[in-house]
XYZ file of N, CA and C in Angstrom:
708
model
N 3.046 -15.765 23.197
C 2.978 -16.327 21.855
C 1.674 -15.924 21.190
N 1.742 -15.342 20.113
C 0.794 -15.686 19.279
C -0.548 -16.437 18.864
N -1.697 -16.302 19.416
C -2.457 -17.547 19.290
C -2.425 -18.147 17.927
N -2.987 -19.746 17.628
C -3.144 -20.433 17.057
C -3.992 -19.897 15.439
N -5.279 -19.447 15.718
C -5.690 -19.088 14.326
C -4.911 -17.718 13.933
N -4.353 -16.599 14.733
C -3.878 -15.766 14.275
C -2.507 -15.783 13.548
N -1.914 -16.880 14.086
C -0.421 -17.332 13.808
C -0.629 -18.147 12.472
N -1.272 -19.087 12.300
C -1.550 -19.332 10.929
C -2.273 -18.535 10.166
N -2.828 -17.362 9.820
C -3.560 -16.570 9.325
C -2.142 -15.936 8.618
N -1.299 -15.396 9.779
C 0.032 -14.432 9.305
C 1.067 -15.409 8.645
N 0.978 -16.851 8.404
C 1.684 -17.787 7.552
C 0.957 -17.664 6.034
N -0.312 -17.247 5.819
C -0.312 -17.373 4.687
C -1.338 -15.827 4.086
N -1.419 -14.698 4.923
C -2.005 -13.656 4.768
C -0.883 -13.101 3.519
N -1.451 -12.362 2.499
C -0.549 -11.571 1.878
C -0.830 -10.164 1.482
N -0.854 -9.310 0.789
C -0.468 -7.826 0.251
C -0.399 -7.617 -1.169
N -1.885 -7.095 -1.981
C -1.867 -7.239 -3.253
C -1.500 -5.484 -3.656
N -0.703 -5.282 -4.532
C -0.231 -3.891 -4.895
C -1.102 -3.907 -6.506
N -2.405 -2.944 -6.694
C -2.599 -2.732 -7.510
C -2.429 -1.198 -8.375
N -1.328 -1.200 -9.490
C -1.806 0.091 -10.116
C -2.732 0.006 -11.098
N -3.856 1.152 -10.981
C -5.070 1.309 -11.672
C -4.461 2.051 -13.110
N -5.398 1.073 -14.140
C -5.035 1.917 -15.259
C -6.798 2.582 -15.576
N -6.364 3.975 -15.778
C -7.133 4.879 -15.988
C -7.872 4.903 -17.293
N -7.225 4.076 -18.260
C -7.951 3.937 -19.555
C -8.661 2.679 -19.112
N -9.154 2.490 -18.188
C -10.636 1.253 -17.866
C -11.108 1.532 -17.222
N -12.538 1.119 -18.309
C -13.975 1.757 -17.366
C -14.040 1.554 -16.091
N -13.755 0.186 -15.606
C -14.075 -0.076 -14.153
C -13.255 0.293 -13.167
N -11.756 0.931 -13.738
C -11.221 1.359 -12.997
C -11.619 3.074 -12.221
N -11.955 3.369 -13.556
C -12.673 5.131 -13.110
C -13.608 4.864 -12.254
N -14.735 3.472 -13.275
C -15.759 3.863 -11.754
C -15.494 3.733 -10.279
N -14.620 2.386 -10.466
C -14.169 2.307 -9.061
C -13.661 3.356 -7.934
N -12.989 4.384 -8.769
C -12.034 5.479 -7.883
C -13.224 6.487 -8.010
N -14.392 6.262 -8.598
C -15.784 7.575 -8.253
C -16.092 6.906 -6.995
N -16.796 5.626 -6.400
C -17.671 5.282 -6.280
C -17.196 3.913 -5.215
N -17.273 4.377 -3.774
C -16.756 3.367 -2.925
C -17.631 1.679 -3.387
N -18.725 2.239 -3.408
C -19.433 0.458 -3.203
C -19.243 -0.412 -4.710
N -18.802 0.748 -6.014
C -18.313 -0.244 -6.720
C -16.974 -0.776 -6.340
N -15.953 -0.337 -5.431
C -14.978 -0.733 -5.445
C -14.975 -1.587 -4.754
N -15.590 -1.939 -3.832
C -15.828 -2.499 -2.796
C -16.166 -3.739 -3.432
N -17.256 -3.895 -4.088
C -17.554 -5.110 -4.967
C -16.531 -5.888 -5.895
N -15.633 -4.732 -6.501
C -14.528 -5.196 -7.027
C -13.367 -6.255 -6.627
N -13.120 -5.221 -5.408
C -12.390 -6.282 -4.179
C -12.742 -7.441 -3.805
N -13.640 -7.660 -3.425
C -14.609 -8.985 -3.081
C -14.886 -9.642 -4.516
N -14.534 -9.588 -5.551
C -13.977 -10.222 -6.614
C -12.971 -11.101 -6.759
N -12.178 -11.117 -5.695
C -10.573 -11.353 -5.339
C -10.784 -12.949 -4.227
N -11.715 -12.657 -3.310
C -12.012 -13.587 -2.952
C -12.806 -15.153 -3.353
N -12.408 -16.259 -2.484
C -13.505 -17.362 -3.087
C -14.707 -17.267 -2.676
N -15.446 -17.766 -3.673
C -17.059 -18.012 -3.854
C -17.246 -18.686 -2.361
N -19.231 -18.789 -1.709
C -19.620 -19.448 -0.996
C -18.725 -19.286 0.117
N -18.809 -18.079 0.566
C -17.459 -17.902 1.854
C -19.079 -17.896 3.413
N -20.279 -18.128 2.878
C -21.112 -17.672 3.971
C -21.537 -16.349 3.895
N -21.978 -16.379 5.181
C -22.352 -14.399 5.683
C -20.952 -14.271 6.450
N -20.681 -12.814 5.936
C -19.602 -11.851 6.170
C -18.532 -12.472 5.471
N -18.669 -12.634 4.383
C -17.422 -13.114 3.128
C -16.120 -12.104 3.525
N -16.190 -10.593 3.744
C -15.164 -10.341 3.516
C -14.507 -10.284 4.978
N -15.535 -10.570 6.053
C -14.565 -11.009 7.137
C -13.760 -12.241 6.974
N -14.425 -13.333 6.532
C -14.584 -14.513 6.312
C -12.860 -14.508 5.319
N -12.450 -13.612 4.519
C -11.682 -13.627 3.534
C -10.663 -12.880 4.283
N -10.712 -11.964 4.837
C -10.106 -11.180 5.902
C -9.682 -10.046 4.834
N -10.733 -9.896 3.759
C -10.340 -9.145 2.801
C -10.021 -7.191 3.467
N -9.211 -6.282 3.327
C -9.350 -5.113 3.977
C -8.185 -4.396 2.605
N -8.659 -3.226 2.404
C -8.016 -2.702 1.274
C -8.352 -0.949 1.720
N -7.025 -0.422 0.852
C -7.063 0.934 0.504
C -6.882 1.386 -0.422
N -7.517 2.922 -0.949
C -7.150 3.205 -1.976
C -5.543 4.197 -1.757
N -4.627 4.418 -2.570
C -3.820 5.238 -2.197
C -3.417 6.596 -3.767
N -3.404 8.119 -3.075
C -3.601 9.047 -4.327
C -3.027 8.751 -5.176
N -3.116 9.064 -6.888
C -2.068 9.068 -7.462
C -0.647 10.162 -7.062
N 0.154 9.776 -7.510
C 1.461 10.943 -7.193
C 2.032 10.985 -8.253
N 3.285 11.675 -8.489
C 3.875 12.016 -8.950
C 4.624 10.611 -10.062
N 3.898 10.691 -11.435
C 4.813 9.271 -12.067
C 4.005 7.781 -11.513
N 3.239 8.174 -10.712
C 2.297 6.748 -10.183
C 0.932 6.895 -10.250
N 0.495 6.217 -10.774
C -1.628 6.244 -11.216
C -1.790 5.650 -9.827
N -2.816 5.953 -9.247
C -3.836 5.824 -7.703
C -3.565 4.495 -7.849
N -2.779 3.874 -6.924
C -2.894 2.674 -6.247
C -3.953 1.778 -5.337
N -4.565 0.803 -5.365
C -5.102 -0.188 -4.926
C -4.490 -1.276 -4.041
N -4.448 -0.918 -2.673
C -3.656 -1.659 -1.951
C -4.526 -3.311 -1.183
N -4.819 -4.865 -1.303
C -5.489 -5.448 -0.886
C -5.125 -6.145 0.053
N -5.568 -6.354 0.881
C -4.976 -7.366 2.251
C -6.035 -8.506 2.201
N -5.302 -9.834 2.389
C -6.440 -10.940 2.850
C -5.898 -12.300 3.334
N -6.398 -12.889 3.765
C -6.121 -14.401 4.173
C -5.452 -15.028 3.279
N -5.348 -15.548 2.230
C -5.072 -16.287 1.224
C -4.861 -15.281 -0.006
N -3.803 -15.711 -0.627
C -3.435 -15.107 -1.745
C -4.870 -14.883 -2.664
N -4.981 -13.866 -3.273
C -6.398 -13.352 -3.973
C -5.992 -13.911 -5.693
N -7.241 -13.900 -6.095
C -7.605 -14.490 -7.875
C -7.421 -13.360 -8.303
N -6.096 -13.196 -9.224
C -6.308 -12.034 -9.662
C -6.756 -12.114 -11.254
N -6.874 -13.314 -11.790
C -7.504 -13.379 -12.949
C -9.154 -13.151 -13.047
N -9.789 -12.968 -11.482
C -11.477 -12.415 -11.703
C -11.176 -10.493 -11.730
N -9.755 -10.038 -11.751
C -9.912 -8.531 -12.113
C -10.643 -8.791 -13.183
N -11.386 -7.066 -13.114
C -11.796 -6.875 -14.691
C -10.699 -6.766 -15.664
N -11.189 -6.756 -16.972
C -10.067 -6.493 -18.048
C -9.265 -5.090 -18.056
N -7.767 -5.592 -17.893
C -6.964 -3.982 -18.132
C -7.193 -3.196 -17.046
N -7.336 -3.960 -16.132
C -8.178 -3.469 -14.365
C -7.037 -2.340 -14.329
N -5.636 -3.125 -14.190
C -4.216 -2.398 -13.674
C -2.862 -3.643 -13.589
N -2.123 -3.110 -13.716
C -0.987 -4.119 -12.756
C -0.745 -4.299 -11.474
N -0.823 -5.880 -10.933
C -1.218 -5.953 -9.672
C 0.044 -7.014 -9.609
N 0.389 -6.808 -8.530
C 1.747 -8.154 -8.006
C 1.274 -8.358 -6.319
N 1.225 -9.460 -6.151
C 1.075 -10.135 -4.604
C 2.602 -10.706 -4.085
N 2.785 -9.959 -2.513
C 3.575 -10.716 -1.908
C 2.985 -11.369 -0.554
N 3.718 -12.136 0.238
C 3.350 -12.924 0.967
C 3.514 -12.063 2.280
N 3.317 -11.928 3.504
C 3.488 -10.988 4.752
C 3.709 -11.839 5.841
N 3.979 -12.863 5.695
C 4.816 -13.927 6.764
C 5.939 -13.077 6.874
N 6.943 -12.639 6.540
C 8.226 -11.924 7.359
C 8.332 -11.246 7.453
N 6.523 -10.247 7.522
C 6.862 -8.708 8.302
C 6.168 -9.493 9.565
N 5.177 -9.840 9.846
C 4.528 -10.764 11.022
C 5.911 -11.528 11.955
N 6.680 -11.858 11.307
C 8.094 -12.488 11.952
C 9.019 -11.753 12.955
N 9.079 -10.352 11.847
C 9.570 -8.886 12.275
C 8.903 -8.195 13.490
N 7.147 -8.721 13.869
C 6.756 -7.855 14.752
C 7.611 -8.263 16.141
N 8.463 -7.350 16.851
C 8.817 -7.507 17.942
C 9.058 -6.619 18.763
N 9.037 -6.793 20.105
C 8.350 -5.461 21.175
C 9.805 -4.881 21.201
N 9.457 -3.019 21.089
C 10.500 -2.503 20.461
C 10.917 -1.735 19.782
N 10.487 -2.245 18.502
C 10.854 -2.392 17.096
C 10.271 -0.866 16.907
N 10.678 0.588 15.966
C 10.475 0.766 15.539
C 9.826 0.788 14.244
N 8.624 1.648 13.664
C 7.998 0.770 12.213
C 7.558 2.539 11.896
N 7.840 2.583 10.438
C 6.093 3.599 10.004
C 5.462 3.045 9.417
N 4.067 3.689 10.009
C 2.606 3.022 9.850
C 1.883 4.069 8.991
N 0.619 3.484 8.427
C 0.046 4.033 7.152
C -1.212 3.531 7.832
N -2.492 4.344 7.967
C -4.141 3.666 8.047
C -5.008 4.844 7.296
N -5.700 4.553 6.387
C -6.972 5.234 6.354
C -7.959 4.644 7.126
N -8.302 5.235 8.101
C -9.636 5.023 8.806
C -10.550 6.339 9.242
N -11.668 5.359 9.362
C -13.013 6.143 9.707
C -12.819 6.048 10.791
N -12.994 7.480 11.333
C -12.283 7.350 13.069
C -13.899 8.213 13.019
N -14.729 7.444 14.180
C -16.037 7.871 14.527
C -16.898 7.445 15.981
N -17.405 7.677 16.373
C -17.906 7.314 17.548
C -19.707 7.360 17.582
N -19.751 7.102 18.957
C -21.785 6.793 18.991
C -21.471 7.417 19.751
N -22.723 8.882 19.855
C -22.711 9.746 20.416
C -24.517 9.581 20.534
N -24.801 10.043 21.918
C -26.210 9.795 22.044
C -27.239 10.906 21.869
N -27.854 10.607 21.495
C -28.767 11.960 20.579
C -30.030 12.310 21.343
N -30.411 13.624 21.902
C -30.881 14.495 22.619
C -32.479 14.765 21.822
N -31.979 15.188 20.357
C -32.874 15.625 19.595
C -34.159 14.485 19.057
N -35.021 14.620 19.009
C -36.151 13.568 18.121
C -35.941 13.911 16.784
N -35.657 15.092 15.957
C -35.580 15.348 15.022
C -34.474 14.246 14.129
N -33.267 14.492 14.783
C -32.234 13.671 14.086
C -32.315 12.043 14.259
N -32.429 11.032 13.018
C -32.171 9.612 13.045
C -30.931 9.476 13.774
N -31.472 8.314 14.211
C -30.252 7.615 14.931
C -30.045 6.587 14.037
N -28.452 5.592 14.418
C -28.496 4.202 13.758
C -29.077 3.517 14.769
N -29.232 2.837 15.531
C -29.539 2.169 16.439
C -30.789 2.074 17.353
N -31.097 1.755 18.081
C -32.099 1.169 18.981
C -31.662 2.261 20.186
N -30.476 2.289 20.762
C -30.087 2.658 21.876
C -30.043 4.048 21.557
N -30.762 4.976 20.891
C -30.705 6.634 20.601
C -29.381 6.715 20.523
N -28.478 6.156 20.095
C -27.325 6.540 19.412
C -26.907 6.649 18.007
N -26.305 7.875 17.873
C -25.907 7.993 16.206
C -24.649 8.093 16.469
N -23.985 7.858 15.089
C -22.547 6.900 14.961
C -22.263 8.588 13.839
N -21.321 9.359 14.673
C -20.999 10.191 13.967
C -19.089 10.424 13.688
N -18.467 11.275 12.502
C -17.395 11.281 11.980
C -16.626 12.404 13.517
N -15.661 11.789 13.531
C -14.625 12.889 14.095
C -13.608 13.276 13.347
N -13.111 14.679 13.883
C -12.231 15.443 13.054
C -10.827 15.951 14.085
N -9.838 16.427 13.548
C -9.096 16.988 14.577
C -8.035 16.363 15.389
N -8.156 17.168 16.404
C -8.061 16.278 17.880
C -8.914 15.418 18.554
N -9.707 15.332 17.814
C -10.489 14.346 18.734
C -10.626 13.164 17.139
N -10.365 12.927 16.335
C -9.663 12.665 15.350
C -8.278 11.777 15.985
N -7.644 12.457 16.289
C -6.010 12.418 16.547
C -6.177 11.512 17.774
N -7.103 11.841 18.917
C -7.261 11.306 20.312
C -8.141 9.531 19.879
N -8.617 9.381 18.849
C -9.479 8.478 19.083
C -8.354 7.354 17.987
N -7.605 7.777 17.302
C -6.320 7.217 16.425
C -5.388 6.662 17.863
N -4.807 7.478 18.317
C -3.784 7.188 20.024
C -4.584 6.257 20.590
N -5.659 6.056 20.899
C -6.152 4.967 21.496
C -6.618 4.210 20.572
N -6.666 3.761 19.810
C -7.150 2.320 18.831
C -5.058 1.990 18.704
N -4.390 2.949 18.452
C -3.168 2.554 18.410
C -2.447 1.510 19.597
N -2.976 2.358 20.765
C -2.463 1.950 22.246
C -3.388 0.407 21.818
N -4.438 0.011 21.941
C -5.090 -1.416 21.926
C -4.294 -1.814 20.818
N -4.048 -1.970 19.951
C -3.466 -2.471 18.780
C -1.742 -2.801 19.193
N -1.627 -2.588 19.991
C -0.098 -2.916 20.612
C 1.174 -1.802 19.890
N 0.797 -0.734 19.864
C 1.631 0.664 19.540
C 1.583 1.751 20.267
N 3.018 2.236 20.098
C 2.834 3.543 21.040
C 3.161 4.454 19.824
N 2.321 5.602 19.584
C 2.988 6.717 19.123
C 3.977 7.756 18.661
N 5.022 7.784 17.807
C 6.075 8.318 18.068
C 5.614 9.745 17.647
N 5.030 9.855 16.524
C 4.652 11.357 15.768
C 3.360 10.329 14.538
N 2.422 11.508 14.209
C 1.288 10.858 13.448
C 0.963 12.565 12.482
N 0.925 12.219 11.366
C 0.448 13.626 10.892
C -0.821 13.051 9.889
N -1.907 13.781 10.090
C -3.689 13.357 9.352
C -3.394 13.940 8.543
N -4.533 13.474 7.616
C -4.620 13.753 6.093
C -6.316 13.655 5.737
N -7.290 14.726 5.627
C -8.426 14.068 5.190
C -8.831 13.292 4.128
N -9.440 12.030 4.285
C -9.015 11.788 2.850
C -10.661 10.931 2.677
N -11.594 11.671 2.366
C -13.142 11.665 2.029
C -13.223 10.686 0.216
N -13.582 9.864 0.706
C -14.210 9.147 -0.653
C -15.763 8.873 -1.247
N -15.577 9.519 -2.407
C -16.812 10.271 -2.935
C -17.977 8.756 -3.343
N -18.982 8.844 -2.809
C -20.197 7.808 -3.212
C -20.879 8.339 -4.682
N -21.416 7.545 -5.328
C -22.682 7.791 -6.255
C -23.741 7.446 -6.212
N -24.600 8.297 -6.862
C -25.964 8.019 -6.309
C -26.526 6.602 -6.820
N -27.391 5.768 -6.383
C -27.718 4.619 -6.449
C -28.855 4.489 -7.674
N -28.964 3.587 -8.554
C -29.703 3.537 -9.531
C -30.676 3.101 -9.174
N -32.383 3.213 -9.049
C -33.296 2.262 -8.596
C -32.993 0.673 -9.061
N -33.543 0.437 -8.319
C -33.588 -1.039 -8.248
C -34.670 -1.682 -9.058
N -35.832 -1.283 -8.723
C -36.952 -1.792 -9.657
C -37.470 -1.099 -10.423
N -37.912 -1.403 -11.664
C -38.986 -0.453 -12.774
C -39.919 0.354 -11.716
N -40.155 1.932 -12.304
C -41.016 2.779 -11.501
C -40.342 2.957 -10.054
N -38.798 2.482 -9.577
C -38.459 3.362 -8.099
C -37.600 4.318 -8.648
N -37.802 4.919 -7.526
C -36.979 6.372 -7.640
C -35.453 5.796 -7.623
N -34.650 6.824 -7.755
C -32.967 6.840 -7.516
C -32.780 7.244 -6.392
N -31.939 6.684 -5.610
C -31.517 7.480 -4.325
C -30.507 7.355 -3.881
N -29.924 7.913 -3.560
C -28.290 8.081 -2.626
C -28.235 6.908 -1.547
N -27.095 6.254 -1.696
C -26.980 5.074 -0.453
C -26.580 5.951 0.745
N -26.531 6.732 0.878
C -26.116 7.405 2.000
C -25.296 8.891 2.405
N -24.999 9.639 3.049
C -23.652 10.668 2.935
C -22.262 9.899 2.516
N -21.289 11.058 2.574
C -20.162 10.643 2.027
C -19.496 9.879 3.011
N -18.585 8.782 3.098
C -17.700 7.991 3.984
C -16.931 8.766 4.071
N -16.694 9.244 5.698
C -15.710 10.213 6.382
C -14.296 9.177 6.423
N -13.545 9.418 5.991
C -12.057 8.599 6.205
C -10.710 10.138 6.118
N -10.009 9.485 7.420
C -8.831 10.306 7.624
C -7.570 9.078 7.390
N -6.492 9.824 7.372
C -5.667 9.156 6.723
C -4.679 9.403 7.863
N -3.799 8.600 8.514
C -2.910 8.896 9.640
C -1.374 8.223 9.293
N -0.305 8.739 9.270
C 0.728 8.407 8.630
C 1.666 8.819 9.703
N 2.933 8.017 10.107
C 3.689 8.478 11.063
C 4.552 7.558 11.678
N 5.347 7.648 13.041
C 6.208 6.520 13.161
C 5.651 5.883 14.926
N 6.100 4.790 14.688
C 5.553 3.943 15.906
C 6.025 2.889 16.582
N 6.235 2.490 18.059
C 7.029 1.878 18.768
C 6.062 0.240 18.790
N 6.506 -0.916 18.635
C 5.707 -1.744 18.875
C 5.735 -2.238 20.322
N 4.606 -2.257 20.920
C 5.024 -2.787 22.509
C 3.832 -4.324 22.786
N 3.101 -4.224 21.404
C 2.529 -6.086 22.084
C 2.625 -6.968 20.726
N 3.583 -7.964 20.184
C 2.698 -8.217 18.588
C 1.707 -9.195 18.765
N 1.209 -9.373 20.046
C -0.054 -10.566 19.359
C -1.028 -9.423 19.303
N -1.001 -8.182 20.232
C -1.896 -7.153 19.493
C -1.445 -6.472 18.149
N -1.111 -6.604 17.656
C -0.694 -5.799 16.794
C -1.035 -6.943 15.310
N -0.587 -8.034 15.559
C -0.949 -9.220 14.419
C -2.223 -9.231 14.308
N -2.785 -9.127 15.535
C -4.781 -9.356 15.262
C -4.955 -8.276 14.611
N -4.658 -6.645 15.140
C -5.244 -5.758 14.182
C -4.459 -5.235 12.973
N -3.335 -6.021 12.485
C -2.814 -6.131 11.020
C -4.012 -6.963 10.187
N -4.285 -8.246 10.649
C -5.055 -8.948 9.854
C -6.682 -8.624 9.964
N -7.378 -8.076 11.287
C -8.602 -7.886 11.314
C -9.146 -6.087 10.784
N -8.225 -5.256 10.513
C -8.122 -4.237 10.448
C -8.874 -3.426 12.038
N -8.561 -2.221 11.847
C -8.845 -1.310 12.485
C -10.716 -0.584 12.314
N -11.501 -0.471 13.257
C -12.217 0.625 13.397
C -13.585 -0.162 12.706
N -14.410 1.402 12.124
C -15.508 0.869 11.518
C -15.322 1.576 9.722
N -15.899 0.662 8.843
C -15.620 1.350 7.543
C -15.054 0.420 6.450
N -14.907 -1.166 7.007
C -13.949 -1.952 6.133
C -14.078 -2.190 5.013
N -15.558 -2.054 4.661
C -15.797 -1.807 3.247
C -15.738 -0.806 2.392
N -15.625 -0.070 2.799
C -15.167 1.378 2.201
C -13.799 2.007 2.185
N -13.114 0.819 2.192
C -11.736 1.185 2.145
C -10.774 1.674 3.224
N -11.669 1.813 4.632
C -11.110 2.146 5.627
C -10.871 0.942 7.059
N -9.518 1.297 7.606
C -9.022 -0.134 8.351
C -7.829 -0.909 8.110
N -7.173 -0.608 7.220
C -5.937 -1.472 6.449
C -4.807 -1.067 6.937
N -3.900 -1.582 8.264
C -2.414 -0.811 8.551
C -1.727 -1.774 8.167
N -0.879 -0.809 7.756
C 0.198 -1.063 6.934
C 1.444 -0.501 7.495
N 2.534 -1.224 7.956
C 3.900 -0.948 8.645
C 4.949 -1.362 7.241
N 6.201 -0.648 8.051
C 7.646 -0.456 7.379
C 8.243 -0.251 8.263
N 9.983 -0.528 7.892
C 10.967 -0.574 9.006
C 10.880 0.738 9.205
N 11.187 1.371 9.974
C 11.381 2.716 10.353
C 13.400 3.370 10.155
């Protein structure tokens, strides 16, 4: 069974579908510029949530391309149905459904296709003095590509209670802007390189759902603010 906070989480978790309209400012900036979007999202949530609000909210979102007849979609996941009256003005059209009876649906088995943009990356320990590390432990937290890309997707899948049927990547790199100083007389500077995100799309066997419910609602990997982490299943 299901544990207790996860089982009520998937009673009232839902799925916000936003299309972006392109004639608003905040919508362009948003699709330049991960950390405005990011802020955007966390708009959606309630006030005074503590430290780690958007864990706290279980907020996890993607962006998805425009296509053919459809403006770039805004996909939001969270605990509680989101405010969609703190969008900005003319943000987009957004409709929320509820995800209690795909959570119902998870059963060992079951065919599904699955959808994740994630930052598939690892800590790799660094040799050189020259290169920063993140950490204390001489490790830097670098992007994978590929097969080893593909290999590090198969295993977050396998923990997540899925087996693999077929998976085809997609790079899908979302562009930062440079940061405005902060105080009179600082310089401008870049928050960082670009957020490495691959995009993995494909079909998949479910073989645990209390794994699979935790990493529907907690997302996947590292990157959750940047739009990476959000799976998303369909019947197959």
């Amino acid at each position: 069974m299901t544990s207790t906070p996860t089982a009520t989480l998937a009673t009232t978790a839902t799925l916000t579908r936003i299309r972006l309209n392109h004639r608003s400012p905040a919508a362009r900036r948003d699709l330049a510029d991960a950390v405005s979007l990011h802020k955007t999202v966390m708009l959606l949530a309630p006030d005074d949530l503590g430290e780690n609000p958007r864990q706290q909210a279980g907020m996890l979102f993607r962006l998805e391309d425009a296509a053919e007849g459809t403006p770039p979609t805004l996909l939001v996941q969270s605990h509680q149905p989101p405010d969609l009256t703190r969008l900005p003005h003319h943000y987009g059209a957004a409709e929320t459904r509820p995800l209690h009876s795909m959570f119902q649906a998870l059963t060992p088995g079951r065919a599904v296709r699955y959808r994740i943009t994630a930052n598939a990356s690892a800590a790799r320990r660094v040799l050189d003095d020259h290169h920063p590390v993140d950490n204390k432990h001489g490790r830097k937290i670098v992007a994978l590509y590929g097969d080893d890309a593909l290999a590090w997707w198969q295993r977050r899948a396998h923990q997540a209670g899925l087996t693999l049927a077929t998976t085809d990547i997609t790079p899908a790199r979302f562009p930062r802007t440079r940061r405005r100083a902060d105080k009179p007389g600082e310089q401008a500077h870049s928050p960082g390189p670009m957020h490495a995100l691959t995009r993995f799309d494909g079909l998949a066997t479910i073989t645990d759902p209390d794994q699979l419910s935790h990493a529907l609602l907690t997302g996947i990997g590292r990157g959750k603010p940047y739009g990476a982490g959000l799976l998303t299943l369909a019947p197959a």
